[in-house]
mmCIF file with all atom_site columns, C-alpha atoms in Angstrom:
data_model
loop_
_atom_site.group_PDB
_atom_site.id
_atom_site.type_symbol
_atom_site.label_atom_id
_atom_site.label_alt_id
_atom_site.label_comp_id
_atom_site.label_asym_id
_atom_site.label_entity_id
_atom_site.label_seq_id
_atom_site.pdbx_PDB_ins_code
_atom_site.Cartn_x
_atom_site.Cartn_y
_atom_site.Cartn_z
_atom_site.occupancy
_atom_site.B_iso_or_equiv
_atom_site.pdbx_formal_charge
_atom_site.auth_seq_id
_atom_site.auth_comp_id
_atom_site.auth_asym_id
_atom_site.auth_atom_id
_atom_site.pdbx_PDB_model_num
ATOM 1   C CA . MET W 1 1   ? 110.641 73.566  93.811  1.00 47.00 ? 5   MET W CA 1
ATOM 2   C CA . LYS W 1 2   ? 112.533 76.895  94.211  1.00 60.00 ? 6   LYS W CA 1
ATOM 3   C CA . LYS W 1 3   ? 114.577 76.154  91.043  1.00 76.00 ? 7   LYS W CA 1
ATOM 4   C CA . ASP W 1 4   ? 111.566 77.701  89.307  1.00 91.00 ? 8   ASP W CA 1
ATOM 5   C CA . ARG W 1 5   ? 111.978 80.942  91.433  1.00 95.00 ? 9   ARG W CA 1
ATOM 6   C CA . VAL W 1 6   ? 114.253 83.955  91.180  1.00 98.00 ? 10  VAL W CA 1
ATOM 7   C CA . LEU W 1 7   ? 116.195 85.604  94.024  1.00 98.00 ? 11  LEU W CA 1
ATOM 8   C CA . LEU W 1 8   ? 116.221 89.352  93.560  1.00 98.00 ? 12  LEU W CA 1
ATOM 9   C CA . PHE W 1 9   ? 118.022 91.868  95.781  1.00 98.00 ? 13  PHE W CA 1
ATOM 10  C CA . ILE W 1 10  ? 116.875 95.521  95.567  1.00 96.00 ? 14  ILE W CA 1
ATOM 11  C CA . ASN W 1 11  ? 118.215 98.605  97.344  1.00 91.00 ? 15  ASN W CA 1
ATOM 12  C CA . GLY W 1 12  ? 116.490 98.733  100.760 1.00 90.00 ? 16  GLY W CA 1
ATOM 13  C CA . GLU W 1 13  ? 117.708 97.505  104.072 1.00 92.00 ? 17  GLU W CA 1
ATOM 14  C CA . PRO W 1 14  ? 120.305 94.666  103.423 1.00 93.00 ? 18  PRO W CA 1
ATOM 15  C CA . PRO W 1 15  ? 119.245 91.242  104.557 1.00 93.00 ? 19  PRO W CA 1
ATOM 16  C CA . LYS W 1 16  ? 120.832 89.904  107.762 1.00 92.00 ? 20  LYS W CA 1
ATOM 17  C CA . ASP W 1 17  ? 121.376 86.541  106.198 1.00 91.00 ? 21  ASP W CA 1
ATOM 18  C CA . PHE W 1 18  ? 121.342 85.050  102.716 1.00 95.00 ? 22  PHE W CA 1
ATOM 19  C CA . PRO W 1 19  ? 119.128 82.011  101.722 1.00 94.00 ? 23  PRO W CA 1
ATOM 20  C CA . ASP W 1 20  ? 120.606 78.965  100.002 1.00 94.00 ? 24  ASP W CA 1
ATOM 21  C CA . THR W 1 21  ? 121.291 80.314  96.455  1.00 94.00 ? 25  THR W CA 1
ATOM 22  C CA . ASN W 1 22  ? 121.500 76.838  95.036  1.00 93.00 ? 26  ASN W CA 1
ATOM 23  C CA . GLN W 1 23  ? 117.744 76.574  95.327  1.00 93.00 ? 27  GLN W CA 1
ATOM 24  C CA . TYR W 1 24  ? 117.107 79.346  92.745  1.00 96.00 ? 28  TYR W CA 1
ATOM 25  C CA . GLY W 1 25  ? 117.052 79.117  88.927  1.00 96.00 ? 29  GLY W CA 1
ATOM 26  C CA . LEU W 1 26  ? 118.195 82.792  88.490  1.00 97.00 ? 30  LEU W CA 1
ATOM 27  C CA . ILE W 1 27  ? 119.794 85.347  90.856  1.00 98.00 ? 31  ILE W CA 1
ATOM 28  C CA . ALA W 1 28  ? 119.823 89.067  90.173  1.00 97.00 ? 32  ALA W CA 1
ATOM 29  C CA . CYS W 1 29  ? 120.210 92.514  91.844  1.00 96.00 ? 33  CYS W CA 1
ATOM 30  C CA . THR W 1 30  ? 119.594 96.128  91.053  1.00 94.00 ? 34  THR W CA 1
ATOM 31  C CA . ASP W 1 31  ? 122.817 98.322  90.915  1.00 89.00 ? 35  ASP W CA 1
ATOM 32  C CA . GLY W 1 32  ? 122.046 99.790  94.272  1.00 89.00 ? 36  GLY W CA 1
ATOM 33  C CA . ALA W 1 33  ? 121.834 96.420  95.841  1.00 94.00 ? 37  ALA W CA 1
ATOM 34  C CA . PHE W 1 34  ? 125.031 95.479  94.175  1.00 92.00 ? 38  PHE W CA 1
ATOM 35  C CA . HIS W 1 35  ? 126.993 97.770  96.574  1.00 89.00 ? 39  HIS W CA 1
ATOM 36  C CA . TYR W 1 36  ? 125.716 96.061  99.723  1.00 93.00 ? 40  TYR W CA 1
ATOM 37  C CA . LEU W 1 37  ? 126.243 92.618  98.264  1.00 94.00 ? 41  LEU W CA 1
ATOM 38  C CA . LYS W 1 38  ? 129.937 93.449  97.664  1.00 91.00 ? 42  LYS W CA 1
ATOM 39  C CA . ARG W 1 39  ? 130.254 94.856  101.207 1.00 93.00 ? 43  ARG W CA 1
ATOM 40  C CA . MET W 1 40  ? 128.599 91.706  102.641 1.00 95.00 ? 44  MET W CA 1
ATOM 41  C CA . LYS W 1 41  ? 130.933 89.328  100.628 1.00 93.00 ? 45  LYS W CA 1
ATOM 42  C CA . PHE W 1 42  ? 128.080 87.859  98.819  1.00 95.00 ? 46  PHE W CA 1
ATOM 43  C CA . PRO W 1 43  ? 129.453 85.497  95.993  1.00 93.00 ? 47  PRO W CA 1
ATOM 44  C CA . LEU W 1 44  ? 128.967 87.920  93.007  1.00 92.00 ? 48  LEU W CA 1
ATOM 45  C CA . ASP W 1 45  ? 129.758 85.060  90.573  1.00 91.00 ? 49  ASP W CA 1
ATOM 46  C CA . LYS W 1 46  ? 126.281 83.689  91.288  1.00 95.00 ? 50  LYS W CA 1
ATOM 47  C CA . LEU W 1 47  ? 124.568 86.718  89.974  1.00 96.00 ? 51  LEU W CA 1
ATOM 48  C CA . ASP W 1 48  ? 122.954 86.285  86.577  1.00 96.00 ? 52  ASP W CA 1
ATOM 49  C CA . PHE W 1 49  ? 122.396 89.905  85.878  1.00 96.00 ? 53  PHE W CA 1
ATOM 50  C CA . ILE W 1 50  ? 122.797 93.294  87.601  1.00 94.00 ? 54  ILE W CA 1
ATOM 51  C CA . SER W 1 51  ? 120.406 96.039  86.295  1.00 93.00 ? 55  SER W CA 1
ATOM 52  C CA . GLY W 1 52  ? 120.278 99.821  86.661  1.00 85.00 ? 56  GLY W CA 1
ATOM 53  C CA . ASP W 1 53  ? 121.804 103.022 85.251  1.00 75.00 ? 57  ASP W CA 1
ATOM 54  C CA . PHE W 1 54  ? 125.179 102.362 86.991  1.00 68.00 ? 58  PHE W CA 1
ATOM 55  C CA . ASP W 1 55  ? 125.934 106.016 87.692  1.00 63.00 ? 59  ASP W CA 1
ATOM 56  C CA . SER W 1 56  ? 127.564 105.259 90.940  1.00 57.00 ? 60  SER W CA 1
ATOM 57  C CA . HIS W 1 57  ? 129.695 102.265 89.774  1.00 54.00 ? 61  HIS W CA 1
ATOM 58  C CA . SER W 1 58  ? 133.462 102.405 89.385  1.00 50.00 ? 62  SER W CA 1
ATOM 59  C CA . GLY W 1 59  ? 135.334 101.468 86.250  1.00 49.00 ? 63  GLY W CA 1
ATOM 60  C CA . SER W 1 60  ? 136.656 98.362  88.079  1.00 53.00 ? 64  SER W CA 1
ATOM 61  C CA . ASP W 1 61  ? 133.217 97.135  88.711  1.00 58.00 ? 65  ASP W CA 1
ATOM 62  C CA . GLU W 1 62  ? 132.449 97.582  84.966  1.00 54.00 ? 66  GLU W CA 1
ATOM 63  C CA . ASN W 1 63  ? 135.492 95.660  83.879  1.00 64.00 ? 67  ASN W CA 1
ATOM 64  C CA . ILE W 1 64  ? 134.999 92.723  86.160  1.00 71.00 ? 68  ILE W CA 1
ATOM 65  C CA . TYR W 1 65  ? 131.182 92.312  85.818  1.00 75.00 ? 69  TYR W CA 1
ATOM 66  C CA . GLN W 1 66  ? 130.507 93.973  82.565  1.00 77.00 ? 70  GLN W CA 1
ATOM 67  C CA . GLU W 1 67  ? 128.933 90.708  81.058  1.00 85.00 ? 71  GLU W CA 1
ATOM 68  C CA . LYS W 1 68  ? 126.419 90.785  83.731  1.00 89.00 ? 72  LYS W CA 1
ATOM 69  C CA . PHE W 1 69  ? 125.359 94.410  83.570  1.00 89.00 ? 73  PHE W CA 1
ATOM 70  C CA . ILE W 1 70  ? 122.094 95.391  81.956  1.00 91.00 ? 74  ILE W CA 1
ATOM 71  C CA . HIS W 1 71  ? 121.739 99.051  81.417  1.00 87.00 ? 75  HIS W CA 1
ATOM 72  C CA . THR W 1 72  ? 118.197 100.283 82.200  1.00 89.00 ? 76  THR W CA 1
ATOM 73  C CA . PRO W 1 73  ? 118.186 104.166 81.969  1.00 84.00 ? 77  PRO W CA 1
ATOM 74  C CA . ASP W 1 74  ? 114.371 104.695 81.865  1.00 81.00 ? 78  ASP W CA 1
ATOM 75  C CA . GLN W 1 75  ? 113.615 107.227 84.562  1.00 80.00 ? 79  GLN W CA 1
ATOM 76  C CA . GLU W 1 76  ? 109.956 106.683 84.292  1.00 87.00 ? 80  GLU W CA 1
ATOM 77  C CA . LYS W 1 77  ? 110.206 103.251 86.016  1.00 91.00 ? 81  LYS W CA 1
ATOM 78  C CA . THR W 1 78  ? 111.993 102.158 89.259  1.00 92.00 ? 82  THR W CA 1
ATOM 79  C CA . ASP W 1 79  ? 114.985 99.771  89.223  1.00 92.00 ? 83  ASP W CA 1
ATOM 80  C CA . PHE W 1 80  ? 112.607 97.190  90.886  1.00 95.00 ? 84  PHE W CA 1
ATOM 81  C CA . HIS W 1 81  ? 110.181 97.585  88.030  1.00 96.00 ? 85  HIS W CA 1
ATOM 82  C CA . LYS W 1 82  ? 112.748 97.245  85.327  1.00 95.00 ? 86  LYS W CA 1
ATOM 83  C CA . ALA W 1 83  ? 114.335 94.209  87.059  1.00 96.00 ? 87  ALA W CA 1
ATOM 84  C CA . LEU W 1 84  ? 110.978 92.494  87.154  1.00 97.00 ? 88  LEU W CA 1
ATOM 85  C CA . GLU W 1 85  ? 110.502 93.166  83.436  1.00 97.00 ? 89  GLU W CA 1
ATOM 86  C CA . ILE W 1 86  ? 113.739 91.486  82.689  1.00 97.00 ? 90  ILE W CA 1
ATOM 87  C CA . ILE W 1 87  ? 112.856 88.428  84.833  1.00 97.00 ? 91  ILE W CA 1
ATOM 88  C CA . LEU W 1 88  ? 109.520 88.125  82.922  1.00 97.00 ? 92  LEU W CA 1
ATOM 89  C CA . GLU W 1 89  ? 111.375 88.192  79.568  1.00 96.00 ? 93  GLU W CA 1
ATOM 90  C CA . ARG W 1 90  ? 113.611 85.399  80.806  1.00 96.00 ? 94  ARG W CA 1
ATOM 91  C CA . GLY W 1 91  ? 110.615 83.194  81.480  1.00 95.00 ? 95  GLY W CA 1
ATOM 92  C CA . TYR W 1 92  ? 110.340 83.332  85.225  1.00 97.00 ? 96  TYR W CA 1
ATOM 93  C CA . ALA W 1 93  ? 107.116 84.337  87.196  1.00 96.00 ? 97  ALA W CA 1
ATOM 94  C CA . GLN W 1 94  ? 108.144 83.535  90.736  1.00 97.00 ? 98  GLN W CA 1
ATOM 95  C CA . VAL W 1 95  ? 110.284 85.962  92.657  1.00 98.00 ? 99  VAL W CA 1
ATOM 96  C CA . ASP W 1 96  ? 111.635 86.169  96.161  1.00 98.00 ? 100 ASP W CA 1
ATOM 97  C CA . VAL W 1 97  ? 112.674 89.729  96.949  1.00 98.00 ? 101 VAL W CA 1
ATOM 98  C CA . LEU W 1 98  ? 115.243 90.880  99.638  1.00 98.00 ? 102 LEU W CA 1
ATOM 99  C CA . GLY W 1 99  ? 115.944 94.479  100.445 1.00 96.00 ? 103 GLY W CA 1
ATOM 100 C CA . ALA W 1 100 ? 112.546 95.837  99.755  1.00 95.00 ? 104 ALA W CA 1
ATOM 101 C CA . SER W 1 101 ? 111.897 97.481  103.108 1.00 94.00 ? 105 SER W CA 1
ATOM 102 C CA . GLY W 1 102 ? 113.759 99.692  105.498 1.00 84.00 ? 106 GLY W CA 1
ATOM 103 C CA . GLY W 1 103 ? 115.654 102.786 104.628 1.00 74.00 ? 107 GLY W CA 1
ATOM 104 C CA . GLU W 1 104 ? 113.713 105.449 102.933 1.00 78.00 ? 108 GLU W CA 1
ATOM 105 C CA . GLN W 1 105 ? 109.937 104.634 103.374 1.00 85.00 ? 109 GLN W CA 1
ATOM 106 C CA . ASP W 1 106 ? 108.797 106.110 100.151 1.00 87.00 ? 110 ASP W CA 1
ATOM 107 C CA . HIS W 1 107 ? 110.936 103.508 98.423  1.00 87.00 ? 111 HIS W CA 1
ATOM 108 C CA . PHE W 1 108 ? 109.146 100.848 100.453 1.00 92.00 ? 112 PHE W CA 1
ATOM 109 C CA . LEU W 1 109 ? 105.727 102.002 99.351  1.00 94.00 ? 113 LEU W CA 1
ATOM 110 C CA . GLY W 1 110 ? 106.952 102.327 95.918  1.00 94.00 ? 114 GLY W CA 1
ATOM 111 C CA . ASN W 1 111 ? 108.084 98.743  95.970  1.00 95.00 ? 115 ASN W CA 1
ATOM 112 C CA . LEU W 1 112 ? 104.642 97.644  97.087  1.00 97.00 ? 116 LEU W CA 1
ATOM 113 C CA . SER W 1 113 ? 103.052 99.595  94.290  1.00 97.00 ? 117 SER W CA 1
ATOM 114 C CA . VAL W 1 114 ? 105.339 97.984  91.699  1.00 97.00 ? 118 VAL W CA 1
ATOM 115 C CA . ALA W 1 115 ? 104.459 94.434  93.043  1.00 98.00 ? 119 ALA W CA 1
ATOM 116 C CA . TYR W 1 116 ? 100.723 95.408  92.802  1.00 97.00 ? 120 TYR W CA 1
ATOM 117 C CA . ARG W 1 117 ? 101.171 96.198  89.112  1.00 97.00 ? 121 ARG W CA 1
ATOM 118 C CA . PHE W 1 118 ? 102.833 92.841  88.429  1.00 98.00 ? 122 PHE W CA 1
ATOM 119 C CA . LYS W 1 119 ? 100.586 90.651  90.832  1.00 96.00 ? 123 LYS W CA 1
ATOM 120 C CA . ASP W 1 120 ? 98.514  89.076  87.920  1.00 96.00 ? 124 ASP W CA 1
ATOM 121 C CA . LYS W 1 121 ? 101.760 88.106  86.058  1.00 96.00 ? 125 LYS W CA 1
ATOM 122 C CA . MET W 1 122 ? 104.069 87.036  88.850  1.00 97.00 ? 126 MET W CA 1
ATOM 123 C CA . ASP W 1 123 ? 104.166 85.654  92.381  1.00 97.00 ? 127 ASP W CA 1
ATOM 124 C CA . ILE W 1 124 ? 106.312 88.110  94.144  1.00 98.00 ? 128 ILE W CA 1
ATOM 125 C CA . ARG W 1 125 ? 107.162 87.435  97.814  1.00 98.00 ? 129 ARG W CA 1
ATOM 126 C CA . PHE W 1 126 ? 109.105 89.839  99.944  1.00 98.00 ? 130 PHE W CA 1
ATOM 127 C CA . TYR W 1 127 ? 111.255 88.856  102.895 1.00 97.00 ? 131 TYR W CA 1
ATOM 128 C CA . ASP W 1 128 ? 112.802 90.955  105.678 1.00 95.00 ? 132 ASP W CA 1
ATOM 129 C CA . GLU W 1 129 ? 113.990 90.335  109.212 1.00 93.00 ? 133 GLU W CA 1
ATOM 130 C CA . PHE W 1 130 ? 110.422 90.733  110.605 1.00 94.00 ? 134 PHE W CA 1
ATOM 131 C CA . SER W 1 131 ? 108.114 89.018  108.073 1.00 96.00 ? 135 SER W CA 1
ATOM 132 C CA . THR W 1 132 ? 107.154 87.674  104.809 1.00 97.00 ? 136 THR W CA 1
ATOM 133 C CA . TYR W 1 133 ? 104.744 89.640  102.815 1.00 98.00 ? 137 TYR W CA 1
ATOM 134 C CA . TYR W 1 134 ? 102.797 89.436  99.591  1.00 98.00 ? 138 TYR W CA 1
ATOM 135 C CA . PHE W 1 135 ? 99.614  90.007  97.635  1.00 98.00 ? 139 PHE W CA 1
ATOM 136 C CA . ILE W 1 136 ? 97.242  86.996  98.224  1.00 98.00 ? 140 ILE W CA 1
ATOM 137 C CA . PRO W 1 137 ? 94.714  85.336  95.912  1.00 97.00 ? 141 PRO W CA 1
ATOM 138 C CA . LYS W 1 138 ? 90.986  85.346  96.672  1.00 98.00 ? 142 LYS W CA 1
ATOM 139 C CA . LYS W 1 139 ? 91.368  82.108  98.686  1.00 98.00 ? 143 LYS W CA 1
ATOM 140 C CA . LEU W 1 140 ? 94.525  81.235  100.703 1.00 98.00 ? 144 LEU W CA 1
ATOM 141 C CA . THR W 1 141 ? 95.421  78.554  103.180 1.00 98.00 ? 145 THR W CA 1
ATOM 142 C CA . LEU W 1 142 ? 98.448  78.925  105.513 1.00 98.00 ? 146 LEU W CA 1
ATOM 143 C CA . LYS W 1 143 ? 99.913  75.955  107.436 1.00 98.00 ? 147 LYS W CA 1
ATOM 144 C CA . GLY W 1 144 ? 102.391 75.818  110.342 1.00 97.00 ? 148 GLY W CA 1
ATOM 145 C CA . VAL W 1 145 ? 101.676 79.371  111.381 1.00 98.00 ? 149 VAL W CA 1
ATOM 146 C CA . LYS W 1 146 ? 100.311 78.992  114.955 1.00 98.00 ? 150 LYS W CA 1
ATOM 147 C CA . ASN W 1 147 ? 101.204 81.868  117.148 1.00 97.00 ? 151 ASN W CA 1
ATOM 148 C CA . ARG W 1 148 ? 102.684 83.940  114.342 1.00 98.00 ? 152 ARG W CA 1
ATOM 149 C CA . MET W 1 149 ? 101.563 87.379  113.664 1.00 98.00 ? 153 MET W CA 1
ATOM 150 C CA . ILE W 1 150 ? 99.224  87.703  110.660 1.00 98.00 ? 154 ILE W CA 1
ATOM 151 C CA . SER W 1 151 ? 98.337  91.178  109.248 1.00 98.00 ? 155 SER W CA 1
ATOM 152 C CA . LEU W 1 152 ? 96.059  91.779  106.287 1.00 98.00 ? 156 LEU W CA 1
ATOM 153 C CA . TYR W 1 153 ? 96.440  95.220  104.608 1.00 97.00 ? 157 TYR W CA 1
ATOM 154 C CA . PRO W 1 154 ? 93.819  96.308  102.067 1.00 98.00 ? 158 PRO W CA 1
ATOM 155 C CA . PHE W 1 155 ? 95.358  97.782  98.911  1.00 97.00 ? 159 PHE W CA 1
ATOM 156 C CA . PRO W 1 156 ? 93.424  100.007 99.019  1.00 96.00 ? 160 PRO W CA 1
ATOM 157 C CA . ALA W 1 157 ? 90.250  98.099  99.847  1.00 98.00 ? 161 ALA W CA 1
ATOM 158 C CA . ALA W 1 158 ? 88.746  94.537  100.145 1.00 98.00 ? 162 ALA W CA 1
ATOM 159 C CA . GLU W 1 159 ? 85.259  93.277  100.603 1.00 98.00 ? 163 GLU W CA 1
ATOM 160 C CA . ASN W 1 160 ? 83.582  90.077  101.856 1.00 98.00 ? 164 ASN W CA 1
ATOM 161 C CA . ILE W 1 161 ? 86.597  88.944  103.888 1.00 98.00 ? 165 ILE W CA 1
ATOM 162 C CA . THR W 1 162 ? 86.263  85.814  105.905 1.00 98.00 ? 166 THR W CA 1
ATOM 163 C CA . THR W 1 163 ? 89.032  84.328  108.017 1.00 98.00 ? 167 THR W CA 1
ATOM 164 C CA . LYS W 1 164 ? 89.354  81.088  110.163 1.00 98.00 ? 168 LYS W CA 1
ATOM 165 C CA . GLY W 1 165 ? 92.130  80.166  112.617 1.00 98.00 ? 169 GLY W CA 1
ATOM 166 C CA . LEU W 1 166 ? 93.004  83.691  113.760 1.00 98.00 ? 170 LEU W CA 1
ATOM 167 C CA . ASN W 1 167 ? 92.616  85.212  117.282 1.00 97.00 ? 171 ASN W CA 1
ATOM 168 C CA . TRP W 1 168 ? 90.057  87.681  115.913 1.00 96.00 ? 172 TRP W CA 1
ATOM 169 C CA . PRO W 1 169 ? 88.263  86.125  112.911 1.00 95.00 ? 173 PRO W CA 1
ATOM 170 C CA . LEU W 1 170 ? 86.309  87.915  110.489 1.00 96.00 ? 174 LEU W CA 1
ATOM 171 C CA . ASP W 1 171 ? 83.041  86.914  108.872 1.00 97.00 ? 175 ASP W CA 1
ATOM 172 C CA . ASN W 1 172 ? 82.102  88.703  105.469 1.00 97.00 ? 176 ASN W CA 1
ATOM 173 C CA . GLY W 1 173 ? 83.750  91.877  106.686 1.00 96.00 ? 177 GLY W CA 1
ATOM 174 C CA . SER W 1 174 ? 85.435  94.700  104.755 1.00 97.00 ? 178 SER W CA 1
ATOM 175 C CA . ALA W 1 175 ? 88.449  96.820  105.034 1.00 98.00 ? 179 ALA W CA 1
ATOM 176 C CA . SER W 1 176 ? 90.129  99.852  103.439 1.00 97.00 ? 180 SER W CA 1
ATOM 177 C CA . VAL W 1 177 ? 93.091  102.190 104.062 1.00 96.00 ? 181 VAL W CA 1
ATOM 178 C CA . THR W 1 178 ? 90.719  104.966 105.177 1.00 95.00 ? 182 THR W CA 1
ATOM 179 C CA . THR W 1 179 ? 88.354  103.034 107.246 1.00 94.00 ? 183 THR W CA 1
ATOM 180 C CA . ARG W 1 180 ? 89.551  99.737  108.695 1.00 95.00 ? 184 ARG W CA 1
ATOM 181 C CA . LEU W 1 181 ? 92.917  97.863  108.809 1.00 95.00 ? 185 LEU W CA 1
ATOM 182 C CA . LEU W 1 182 ? 93.240  94.151  109.655 1.00 97.00 ? 186 LEU W CA 1
ATOM 183 C CA . THR W 1 183 ? 96.733  94.340  111.037 1.00 96.00 ? 187 THR W CA 1
ATOM 184 C CA . ARG W 1 184 ? 98.451  92.787  114.192 1.00 96.00 ? 188 ARG W CA 1
ATOM 185 C CA . ASN W 1 185 ? 96.358  89.622  114.410 1.00 97.00 ? 189 ASN W CA 1
ATOM 186 C CA . PHE W 1 186 ? 97.674  86.260  115.382 1.00 97.00 ? 190 PHE W CA 1
ATOM 187 C CA . ALA W 1 187 ? 97.184  82.647  114.221 1.00 98.00 ? 191 ALA W CA 1
ATOM 188 C CA . SER W 1 188 ? 95.414  80.744  116.930 1.00 98.00 ? 192 SER W CA 1
ATOM 189 C CA . GLU W 1 189 ? 95.510  77.559  114.852 1.00 97.00 ? 193 GLU W CA 1
ATOM 190 C CA . ASP W 1 190 ? 98.209  75.810  112.796 1.00 98.00 ? 194 ASP W CA 1
ATOM 191 C CA . GLU W 1 191 ? 96.148  76.236  109.784 1.00 98.00 ? 195 GLU W CA 1
ATOM 192 C CA . VAL W 1 192 ? 94.680  79.710  108.754 1.00 98.00 ? 196 VAL W CA 1
ATOM 193 C CA . ASN W 1 193 ? 92.129  80.057  105.914 1.00 98.00 ? 197 ASN W CA 1
ATOM 194 C CA . ILE W 1 194 ? 91.394  83.553  104.295 1.00 98.00 ? 198 ILE W CA 1
ATOM 195 C CA . GLU W 1 195 ? 88.800  84.308  101.627 1.00 98.00 ? 199 GLU W CA 1
ATOM 196 C CA . TYR W 1 196 ? 87.624  87.603  100.113 1.00 98.00 ? 200 TYR W CA 1
ATOM 197 C CA . GLY W 1 197 ? 85.316  88.657  97.315  1.00 98.00 ? 201 GLY W CA 1
ATOM 198 C CA . SER W 1 198 ? 86.664  91.748  95.770  1.00 97.00 ? 202 SER W CA 1
ATOM 199 C CA . GLY W 1 199 ? 89.670  94.093  95.991  1.00 98.00 ? 203 GLY W CA 1
ATOM 200 C CA . ASP W 1 200 ? 93.182  93.148  97.060  1.00 98.00 ? 204 ASP W CA 1
ATOM 201 C CA . LEU W 1 201 ? 94.846  92.204  100.236 1.00 98.00 ? 205 LEU W CA 1
ATOM 202 C CA . LEU W 1 202 ? 98.584  92.227  101.186 1.00 98.00 ? 206 LEU W CA 1
ATOM 203 C CA . ILE W 1 203 ? 99.537  89.668  103.811 1.00 98.00 ? 207 ILE W CA 1
ATOM 204 C CA . PHE W 1 204 ? 102.312 90.091  106.423 1.00 98.00 ? 208 PHE W CA 1
ATOM 205 C CA . ILE W 1 205 ? 103.326 86.751  108.180 1.00 98.00 ? 209 ILE W CA 1
ATOM 206 C CA . GLY W 1 206 ? 105.646 87.345  111.092 1.00 97.00 ? 210 GLY W CA 1
ATOM 207 C CA . LYS W 1 207 ? 108.724 85.256  111.703 1.00 92.00 ? 211 LYS W CA 1
#
C-alpha cells in the first residue's frame, strides 16, 4: 500500500512524468525542487511541506505557501538529508524520491550518501527516466524483471554475493569500488534472487 509511502521531490533532473499522487500518504519537496514543480504545473496544493532555506524564493511564494514552508537553515546537512529527518519525525519510513540524479553529479553522489546514512531507518527508493535504484537487504527477490538491466554497485564493498536469474550469475563472489563492479547485467529469468553476506549493495533496475 503506497498510502504508507512518501513522495519526495529533490533538486536534480526534473521527472518526465508524475506518479499518481493519490497513492501517497504524504507529498513533499525541497525548495530547489519547488521551482521546477511550479514550472511543470504540478498541483502545489498537494504538497504537505516544502523544506529548505528559501533564499531564492520570492515574496509571493512566501505569501501563498507560507503554511507549507519549513525553514531548515542548517548548512551542515543537505536539503535532502533535512527533508528525510522531517519525514521520519512525521512517522513515515518509506520514501519514493524523484529528482535525485542528473544535473551536477556531485549532488547525485551526495544523495546516495545521504540514503546510505538512512538505510537502516527508511526504505528509500529513487526513480529517474532510466531506472529504479536503492540499497538492498542481504536477501532480495525481484519478480517480473526478465530482460531488464540489473546492476549491483558495492557501497563501497560487499562479500559472499550469490545471484540467480541473471545472464552472468555470481557464486559467493565479492565486489568493491576499487576492484570489481557488478554493473550492466541483465535478468535472464522473470525472477532474480540476490544474497550477500557483508557490506552494502545498491541495485539499479532498468526500465
